[in-house]
């Protein structure tokens, strides 16, 4: 009777020794993988059965056997979720529930050179389709602000902003979300540079037709040129340099707001000489007008002369068809004496091409009525003066008895 009781008392002790095994799950932050370790009193259990289930779709769900180290390796979940792991070794079992973090969910915003904006949404490097994308701006106005859905490539395309803006882009899908804040730049017109030689050298820097102030301009030359150096554009976007003293090639570069543009041009002294001679010719022409006593409106006459004689105008330029007719105009010789001789031949009248009805056609005459009327009046005055001179000479030749007594009108009737 006593022996039977002793045997009966040993059964509970045997049953309690095999009830549980230890189960631990550790996720690697770098890889996202999870390692399950099954132990019995601190010792790894080989060939233990491990059953894995997830609350969401999980590629690691299933049944496994522990290796010699008592471990099972599970893949990174696509989405963050709770995973339950149950291990069994014979009659001993163990269970644990852990939260595994899903693959990295990210949003990336880039802006191309043409100003277009692209939003990419991905998870573990793979495109996420149908993710929600919200675009907001903190400053300014952006026409593309709003809500979008990613396409099959996980992207959303946005237009370039009309002004610089700070945009916040938030992407979300299921329980994942990611945000990125970026500065989007408005489209910028290219930097333009022009170099022209006139009386001197004119450099113009602009962007989109607008003058660029404070642009840095650097000028180098392959010869001796006093205009080399570094300059800064004024409010009108220009830099003016001296004319060359010899034919040289110069390279001009302009830099503004991180953009640089350059141009190489040839400067010639021939152009400078032509401009100087043209200026002398204009002065001589004006002197001839004054010497001739012309006091009418000179605008058209001077304009015609300048158009016909400016070396910068090509012979076949529009409106130049009658330029050859100006070859005998007063002042075309560089010598001042020649101009005075021309004026003397004109007998104090206006230049030949200013007189009515001689060289011009009916249209030109009608346009120059004011000049012709003034010239006719001057001719009339000159004629009266000449008549007076002739009469004075006749009076001197007459006998004293035929002269007036000084109390009349100075002429005998």
Short mmCIF file of C-alpha atoms in Angstrom, two decimals:
data_model
loop_
_atom_site.label_atom_id
_atom_site.label_comp_id
_atom_site.label_asym_id
_atom_site.label_seq_id
_atom_site.Cartn_x
_atom_site.Cartn_y
_atom_site.Cartn_z
CA UNK A 1 0.00 0.00 0.00
CA UNK A 2 2.80 2.37 0.82
CA UNK A 3 4.74 1.49 -2.33
CA UNK A 4 1.75 2.19 -4.49
CA UNK A 5 1.39 5.64 -3.05
CA UNK A 6 5.02 6.43 -3.69
CA UNK A 7 4.72 5.53 -7.40
CA UNK A 8 1.57 7.52 -7.76
CA UNK A 9 3.25 10.59 -6.29
CA UNK A 10 6.00 10.61 -8.96
CA UNK A 11 3.67 11.26 -11.96
CA UNK A 12 3.12 14.97 -11.46
CA UNK A 13 6.84 15.61 -11.25
CA UNK A 14 7.53 13.85 -14.59
CA UNK A 15 4.79 15.78 -16.44
CA UNK A 16 5.95 19.25 -15.31
CA UNK A 17 9.54 18.73 -16.52
CA UNK A 18 8.59 18.73 -20.26
CA UNK A 19 5.96 21.51 -20.61
CA UNK A 20 7.81 24.53 -22.18
CA UNK A 21 10.71 25.60 -24.39
CA UNK A 22 12.09 29.08 -24.72
CA UNK A 23 11.33 31.09 -27.91
CA UNK A 24 13.09 34.37 -28.75
CA UNK A 25 12.90 36.51 -31.95
CA UNK A 26 15.51 39.15 -32.87
CA UNK A 27 15.23 41.40 -36.00
CA UNK A 28 18.39 42.75 -37.66
CA UNK A 29 18.03 46.50 -38.25
CA UNK A 30 20.40 46.40 -41.22
CA UNK A 31 18.85 43.53 -43.18
CA UNK A 32 15.35 43.40 -41.72
CA UNK A 33 15.64 39.64 -41.26
CA UNK A 34 14.36 38.02 -38.05
CA UNK A 35 16.14 35.12 -36.24
CA UNK A 36 14.08 32.70 -34.10
CA UNK A 37 16.00 30.91 -31.30
CA UNK A 38 14.50 27.86 -29.49
CA UNK A 39 16.08 26.80 -26.19
CA UNK A 40 15.49 24.34 -23.36
CA UNK A 41 16.85 25.58 -20.05
CA UNK A 42 19.29 27.82 -21.98
CA UNK A 43 20.44 25.09 -24.39
CA UNK A 44 19.71 25.37 -28.12
CA UNK A 45 17.15 22.85 -29.33
CA UNK A 46 17.91 21.29 -32.71
CA UNK A 47 15.06 20.02 -34.96
CA UNK A 48 12.40 21.83 -32.99
CA UNK A 49 9.30 22.65 -34.99
CA UNK A 50 8.67 26.38 -35.55
CA UNK A 51 5.35 27.68 -36.89
CA UNK A 52 5.13 31.35 -38.05
CA UNK A 53 1.99 33.39 -38.80
CA UNK A 54 1.52 37.13 -39.53
CA UNK A 55 -1.42 39.45 -39.11
CA UNK A 56 -0.87 40.65 -42.71
CA UNK A 57 0.47 38.97 -45.79
CA UNK A 58 3.97 37.78 -44.88
CA UNK A 59 6.40 35.84 -47.03
CA UNK A 60 7.95 34.34 -43.88
CA UNK A 61 4.77 32.63 -42.74
CA UNK A 62 5.05 28.81 -42.55
CA UNK A 63 6.59 25.86 -40.68
CA UNK A 64 10.33 25.40 -40.11
CA UNK A 65 12.86 23.15 -38.28
CA UNK A 66 15.60 24.66 -36.15
CA UNK A 67 19.19 24.04 -37.19
CA UNK A 68 22.05 22.81 -35.01
CA UNK A 69 22.15 26.22 -33.38
CA UNK A 70 18.44 26.02 -32.56
CA UNK A 71 17.64 28.86 -34.95
CA UNK A 72 15.36 29.71 -37.88
CA UNK A 73 15.87 32.81 -40.08
CA UNK A 74 12.78 34.67 -41.31
CA UNK A 75 12.69 37.21 -44.18
CA UNK A 76 12.00 40.93 -43.74
CA UNK A 77 8.28 41.63 -44.06
CA UNK A 78 7.04 43.94 -46.79
CA UNK A 79 4.92 45.75 -44.27
CA UNK A 80 5.29 46.29 -40.55
CA UNK A 81 3.12 43.79 -38.64
CA UNK A 82 2.77 41.52 -35.62
CA UNK A 83 4.16 38.00 -36.16
CA UNK A 84 3.41 35.00 -33.90
CA UNK A 85 6.03 32.23 -33.51
CA UNK A 86 5.15 28.85 -31.90
CA UNK A 87 7.94 26.31 -31.22
CA UNK A 88 7.55 22.66 -30.16
CA UNK A 89 10.06 20.04 -29.09
CA UNK A 90 8.31 16.81 -28.27
CA UNK A 91 5.73 17.61 -25.68
CA UNK A 92 7.39 20.91 -24.75
CA UNK A 93 6.13 24.06 -26.47
CA UNK A 94 6.78 27.77 -26.44
CA UNK A 95 5.15 30.81 -28.05
CA UNK A 96 5.85 34.53 -28.56
CA UNK A 97 4.43 37.44 -30.56
CA UNK A 98 6.73 40.19 -31.87
CA UNK A 99 6.33 43.24 -34.11
CA UNK A 100 8.53 43.03 -37.19
CA UNK A 101 9.28 46.28 -39.01
CA UNK A 102 8.56 46.15 -42.71
CA UNK A 103 10.95 47.11 -45.51
CA UNK A 104 11.90 50.80 -45.64
CA UNK A 105 9.15 52.89 -47.17
CA UNK A 106 10.56 56.03 -48.74
CA UNK A 107 9.70 58.99 -50.94
CA UNK A 108 12.29 60.76 -53.10
CA UNK A 109 11.76 64.11 -54.86
CA UNK A 110 14.02 65.24 -57.73
CA UNK A 111 13.96 68.22 -60.11
CA UNK A 112 15.35 67.97 -63.65
CA UNK A 113 17.27 70.68 -65.52
CA UNK A 114 14.10 71.61 -67.39
CA UNK A 115 12.34 72.28 -64.07
CA UNK A 116 10.10 69.18 -64.09
CA UNK A 117 9.62 67.48 -60.69
CA UNK A 118 9.46 63.69 -60.16
CA UNK A 119 8.22 61.95 -56.98
CA UNK A 120 9.36 58.31 -56.49
CA UNK A 121 7.77 56.08 -53.83
CA UNK A 122 9.45 52.77 -52.97
CA UNK A 123 9.59 50.03 -50.38
CA UNK A 124 12.84 48.11 -49.98
CA UNK A 125 13.93 49.56 -53.33
CA UNK A 126 10.82 48.35 -55.18
CA UNK A 127 8.30 50.77 -56.70
CA UNK A 128 5.06 51.18 -54.79
CA UNK A 129 2.01 51.47 -57.02
CA UNK A 130 -1.15 53.30 -55.91
CA UNK A 131 0.56 55.07 -53.04
CA UNK A 132 -1.03 58.39 -52.07
CA UNK A 133 1.15 61.48 -52.58
CA UNK A 134 0.27 64.85 -51.06
CA UNK A 135 2.11 68.03 -52.13
CA UNK A 136 1.93 71.22 -50.06
CA UNK A 137 3.97 74.44 -50.09
CA UNK A 138 5.16 76.54 -47.17
CA UNK A 139 5.82 79.72 -49.09
CA UNK A 140 4.63 81.20 -52.35
CA UNK A 141 2.23 79.52 -54.73
CA UNK A 142 2.63 76.24 -56.61
CA UNK A 143 0.10 75.14 -59.21
CA UNK A 144 1.04 71.47 -58.71
CA UNK A 145 0.10 71.41 -55.02
CA UNK A 146 -2.52 68.73 -54.32
CA UNK A 147 -3.08 64.96 -54.01
CA UNK A 148 -1.89 62.29 -56.45
CA UNK A 149 -1.61 58.50 -56.82
CA UNK A 150 1.58 56.79 -57.98
CA UNK A 151 1.57 54.94 -61.29
CA UNK A 152 2.93 51.47 -62.03
CA UNK A 153 6.46 52.81 -61.71
CA UNK A 154 5.74 54.26 -58.28
CA UNK A 155 6.08 57.83 -59.60
CA UNK A 156 4.18 61.10 -59.83
CA UNK A 157 5.23 63.83 -62.30
CA UNK A 158 4.81 67.49 -61.29
CA UNK A 159 5.19 70.68 -63.32
CA UNK A 160 7.98 73.19 -62.72
CA UNK A 161 7.02 75.99 -60.30
CA UNK A 162 6.60 79.54 -61.55
CA UNK A 163 8.59 80.78 -58.55
CA UNK A 164 10.98 79.28 -56.03
CA UNK A 165 8.97 77.37 -53.39
CA UNK A 166 9.56 75.07 -50.43
CA UNK A 167 7.41 71.97 -50.96
CA UNK A 168 6.56 69.15 -48.55
CA UNK A 169 5.81 65.81 -50.24
CA UNK A 170 4.17 63.06 -48.15
CA UNK A 171 3.67 59.53 -49.48
CA UNK A 172 1.57 56.88 -47.74
CA UNK A 173 0.48 53.31 -48.41
CA UNK A 174 -1.21 50.96 -45.96
CA UNK A 175 0.39 51.66 -42.56
CA UNK A 176 3.56 53.19 -44.03
CA UNK A 177 4.30 56.84 -44.61
CA UNK A 178 7.31 58.93 -45.57
CA UNK A 179 7.86 62.68 -45.96
CA UNK A 180 10.46 64.82 -47.72
CA UNK A 181 10.76 68.62 -47.80
CA UNK A 182 12.59 70.16 -50.76
CA UNK A 183 13.17 73.57 -52.37
CA UNK A 184 11.90 73.67 -55.94
CA UNK A 185 13.38 76.27 -58.27
CA UNK A 186 11.55 78.24 -60.93
CA UNK A 187 12.73 77.88 -64.51
CA UNK A 188 15.54 80.30 -65.27
CA UNK A 189 16.24 81.79 -68.71
CA UNK A 190 19.81 81.29 -69.95
CA UNK A 191 22.42 84.01 -69.54
CA UNK A 192 22.96 85.97 -72.78
CA UNK A 193 26.07 87.89 -73.85
CA UNK A 194 26.55 90.23 -76.82
CA UNK A 195 29.72 92.09 -77.81
CA UNK A 196 29.49 94.88 -80.40
CA UNK A 197 32.08 97.29 -81.78
CA UNK A 198 30.94 100.82 -82.54
CA UNK A 199 32.85 103.94 -81.55
CA UNK A 200 34.11 101.71 -78.72
CA UNK A 201 33.28 98.19 -77.59
CA UNK A 202 29.92 97.55 -75.93
CA UNK A 203 29.31 94.41 -73.82
CA UNK A 204 25.73 93.56 -72.88
CA UNK A 205 24.69 90.87 -70.36
CA UNK A 206 21.02 89.88 -70.09
CA UNK A 207 18.72 87.07 -69.04
CA UNK A 208 15.37 86.57 -70.72
CA UNK A 209 15.67 90.01 -72.30
CA UNK A 210 16.25 91.72 -68.93
CA UNK A 211 19.53 93.47 -68.10
CA UNK A 212 21.69 91.65 -65.55
CA UNK A 213 23.24 94.04 -63.04
CA UNK A 214 26.48 93.22 -61.19
CA UNK A 215 27.45 90.41 -63.56
CA UNK A 216 31.20 89.75 -63.57
CA UNK A 217 32.75 90.33 -67.01
CA UNK A 218 36.26 89.13 -67.82
CA UNK A 219 38.04 90.28 -70.99
CA UNK A 220 41.23 88.73 -72.39
CA UNK A 221 43.02 89.44 -75.66
CA UNK A 222 45.55 87.78 -77.95
CA UNK A 223 47.20 91.16 -78.58
CA UNK A 224 47.75 94.59 -77.08
CA UNK A 225 44.35 95.87 -75.96
CA UNK A 226 43.70 98.34 -73.16
CA UNK A 227 40.24 96.91 -72.47
CA UNK A 228 41.40 93.64 -70.91
CA UNK A 229 40.57 92.98 -67.26
CA UNK A 230 37.65 92.16 -64.97
CA UNK A 231 34.58 94.40 -64.82
CA UNK A 232 31.08 94.52 -63.34
CA UNK A 233 27.95 95.39 -65.30
CA UNK A 234 25.92 98.44 -64.34
CA UNK A 235 22.18 98.72 -63.85
CA UNK A 236 21.72 98.52 -67.63
CA UNK A 237 23.71 95.29 -67.80
CA UNK A 238 26.50 96.78 -69.89
CA UNK A 239 30.24 97.36 -69.81
CA UNK A 240 31.84 99.87 -72.21
CA UNK A 241 35.43 99.46 -73.37
CA UNK A 242 37.80 101.56 -75.45
CA UNK A 243 38.31 101.06 -79.19
CA UNK A 244 41.37 98.96 -80.13
CA UNK A 245 44.57 100.50 -81.43
CA UNK A 246 45.33 97.37 -83.45
CA UNK A 247 43.40 94.42 -84.81
CA UNK A 248 42.89 91.98 -81.92
CA UNK A 249 40.80 88.98 -80.95
CA UNK A 250 39.17 89.24 -77.52
CA UNK A 251 37.38 86.64 -75.43
CA UNK A 252 34.63 87.94 -73.16
CA UNK A 253 33.07 85.83 -70.41
CA UNK A 254 30.18 86.88 -68.17
CA UNK A 255 29.16 85.21 -64.90
CA UNK A 256 25.96 85.78 -62.90
CA UNK A 257 24.04 83.63 -60.40
CA UNK A 258 26.24 80.61 -61.05
CA UNK A 259 25.84 80.77 -64.85
CA UNK A 260 28.71 81.59 -67.22
CA UNK A 261 28.63 82.42 -70.93
CA UNK A 262 31.51 83.47 -73.20
CA UNK A 263 32.08 84.83 -76.69
CA UNK A 264 35.16 85.51 -78.84
CA UNK A 265 35.06 88.44 -81.30
CA UNK A 266 37.46 90.21 -83.66
CA UNK A 267 38.06 93.93 -83.12
CA UNK A 268 39.48 95.95 -86.02
CA UNK A 269 41.05 99.38 -86.33
CA UNK A 270 39.61 99.66 -89.85
CA UNK A 271 36.14 100.04 -88.36
CA UNK A 272 37.43 102.68 -85.96
CA UNK A 273 39.08 104.60 -88.83
CA UNK A 274 35.93 104.50 -90.92
CA UNK A 275 33.87 105.84 -88.04
CA UNK A 276 36.40 108.64 -87.45
CA UNK A 277 36.38 109.62 -91.16
CA UNK A 278 32.60 109.50 -91.22
CA UNK A 279 32.47 111.86 -88.26
CA UNK A 280 34.81 114.25 -90.05
CA UNK A 281 32.62 114.08 -93.15
CA UNK A 282 29.50 114.94 -91.16
CA UNK A 283 31.24 117.92 -89.55
CA UNK A 284 32.43 119.12 -92.95
CA UNK A 285 28.91 118.80 -94.34
CA UNK A 286 27.49 120.89 -91.49
CA UNK A 287 30.22 123.49 -92.03
CA UNK A 288 29.26 123.63 -95.70
CA UNK A 289 25.63 124.26 -94.82
CA UNK A 290 26.58 127.11 -92.49
CA UNK A 291 29.03 128.61 -94.98
CA UNK A 292 26.36 128.48 -97.67
CA UNK A 293 24.08 130.48 -95.40
CA UNK A 294 21.44 127.75 -95.18
CA UNK A 295 19.23 128.44 -92.17
CA UNK A 296 16.22 126.22 -92.89
CA UNK A 297 15.32 122.99 -91.00
CA UNK A 298 18.35 120.74 -91.65
CA UNK A 299 17.00 117.46 -90.24
CA UNK A 300 16.15 115.64 -93.46
CA UNK A 301 19.23 116.88 -95.30
CA UNK A 302 21.55 115.68 -92.54
CA UNK A 303 19.65 112.39 -92.23
CA UNK A 304 19.96 111.72 -95.96
CA UNK A 305 23.66 112.53 -95.86
CA UNK A 306 24.29 110.26 -92.86
CA UNK A 307 22.34 107.38 -94.41
CA UNK A 308 24.22 107.69 -97.68
CA UNK A 309 27.69 108.00 -96.18
CA UNK A 310 27.74 105.96 -92.95
CA UNK A 311 30.30 103.14 -93.48
CA UNK A 312 28.20 100.93 -91.24
CA UNK A 313 25.45 100.85 -93.90
CA UNK A 314 25.79 98.33 -96.70
CA UNK A 315 25.42 99.63 -100.25
CA UNK A 316 22.42 97.40 -100.84
CA UNK A 317 20.69 98.21 -97.55
CA UNK A 318 16.97 99.09 -97.75
CA UNK A 319 16.48 102.72 -98.76
CA UNK A 320 20.07 103.06 -100.01
CA UNK A 321 19.24 102.81 -103.73
CA UNK A 322 19.91 106.54 -104.27
CA UNK A 323 23.04 106.69 -102.11
CA UNK A 324 25.25 107.22 -105.18
CA UNK A 325 23.38 110.43 -105.97
CA UNK A 326 24.92 112.04 -102.87
CA UNK A 327 28.48 111.83 -104.20
CA UNK A 328 28.56 115.53 -105.10
CA UNK A 329 27.09 116.76 -101.79
CA UNK A 330 28.99 119.58 -100.10
CA UNK A 331 31.39 118.42 -97.46
CA UNK A 332 32.18 115.02 -99.00
CA UNK A 333 35.81 116.09 -99.24
CA UNK A 334 37.75 115.92 -95.98
CA UNK A 335 39.38 119.30 -96.76
CA UNK A 336 37.56 122.28 -95.27
CA UNK A 337 38.71 124.48 -98.17
CA UNK A 338 36.94 122.24 -100.65
CA UNK A 339 33.72 122.68 -98.72
CA UNK A 340 34.08 126.48 -98.87
CA UNK A 341 34.69 126.32 -102.62
CA UNK A 342 31.52 124.30 -103.09
CA UNK A 343 29.65 126.87 -101.04
CA UNK A 344 31.01 129.76 -103.12
CA UNK A 345 29.91 128.03 -106.33
CA UNK A 346 26.43 127.77 -104.86
CA UNK A 347 26.31 131.59 -104.50
CA UNK A 348 25.20 131.49 -100.91
CA UNK A 349 22.21 129.32 -101.75
CA UNK A 350 21.43 126.04 -100.01
CA UNK A 351 23.19 122.85 -101.13
CA UNK A 352 22.17 121.61 -104.56
CA UNK A 353 20.22 118.61 -103.27
CA UNK A 354 18.27 120.93 -100.93
CA UNK A 355 16.91 123.06 -103.84
CA UNK A 356 13.44 122.45 -105.15
CA UNK A 357 12.86 120.75 -108.49
CA UNK A 358 16.50 120.02 -109.42
CA UNK A 359 17.47 116.54 -108.25
CA UNK A 360 14.48 115.32 -106.17
CA UNK A 361 11.27 113.84 -107.51
CA UNK A 362 7.80 115.22 -106.83
CA UNK A 363 7.48 113.16 -103.67
CA UNK A 364 10.74 114.49 -102.19
CA UNK A 365 9.79 118.07 -103.11
CA UNK A 366 6.44 117.80 -101.36
CA UNK A 367 8.11 116.45 -98.22
CA UNK A 368 10.63 119.33 -98.12
CA UNK A 369 8.26 122.28 -98.62
CA UNK A 370 9.44 123.98 -95.46
CA UNK A 371 13.11 123.75 -96.43
CA UNK A 372 12.38 124.96 -99.99
CA UNK A 373 10.25 127.90 -98.85
CA UNK A 374 12.98 129.04 -96.48
CA UNK A 375 15.55 128.66 -99.22
CA UNK A 376 13.37 130.62 -101.71
CA UNK A 377 12.98 133.46 -99.21
CA UNK A 378 16.72 133.59 -98.73
CA UNK A 379 17.27 133.65 -102.52
CA UNK A 380 14.79 136.53 -102.77
CA UNK A 381 16.60 138.47 -100.04
CA UNK A 382 19.93 137.85 -101.73
CA UNK A 383 18.49 139.07 -105.04
CA UNK A 384 17.23 142.30 -103.43
CA UNK A 385 20.61 142.83 -101.86
CA UNK A 386 22.31 142.35 -105.23
CA UNK A 387 19.92 144.88 -106.87
CA UNK A 388 20.75 147.39 -104.15
CA UNK A 389 24.48 146.93 -104.74
CA UNK A 390 24.04 147.48 -108.50
CA UNK A 391 22.06 150.67 -107.95
CA UNK A 392 24.68 152.01 -105.55
CA UNK A 393 27.31 151.49 -108.20
CA UNK A 394 25.13 153.32 -110.79
CA UNK A 395 24.67 156.25 -108.40
CA UNK A 396 28.39 156.59 -108.01
CA UNK A 397 28.86 156.72 -111.77
CA UNK A 398 26.16 159.36 -112.37
CA UNK A 399 27.02 163.06 -112.46
CA UNK A 400 26.43 164.79 -109.19
CA UNK A 401 23.54 166.73 -110.70
CA UNK A 402 21.65 163.49 -111.26
CA UNK A 403 22.02 162.30 -107.69
CA UNK A 404 19.35 162.77 -105.04
CA UNK A 405 19.47 165.63 -102.57
CA UNK A 406 19.63 163.30 -99.61
CA UNK A 407 16.08 164.09 -98.56
CA UNK A 408 14.29 161.70 -100.89
CA UNK A 409 14.23 157.91 -101.04
CA UNK A 410 17.80 157.71 -102.36
CA UNK A 411 16.80 157.17 -105.96
CA UNK A 412 15.97 159.71 -108.75
CA UNK A 413 12.76 159.08 -110.55
#
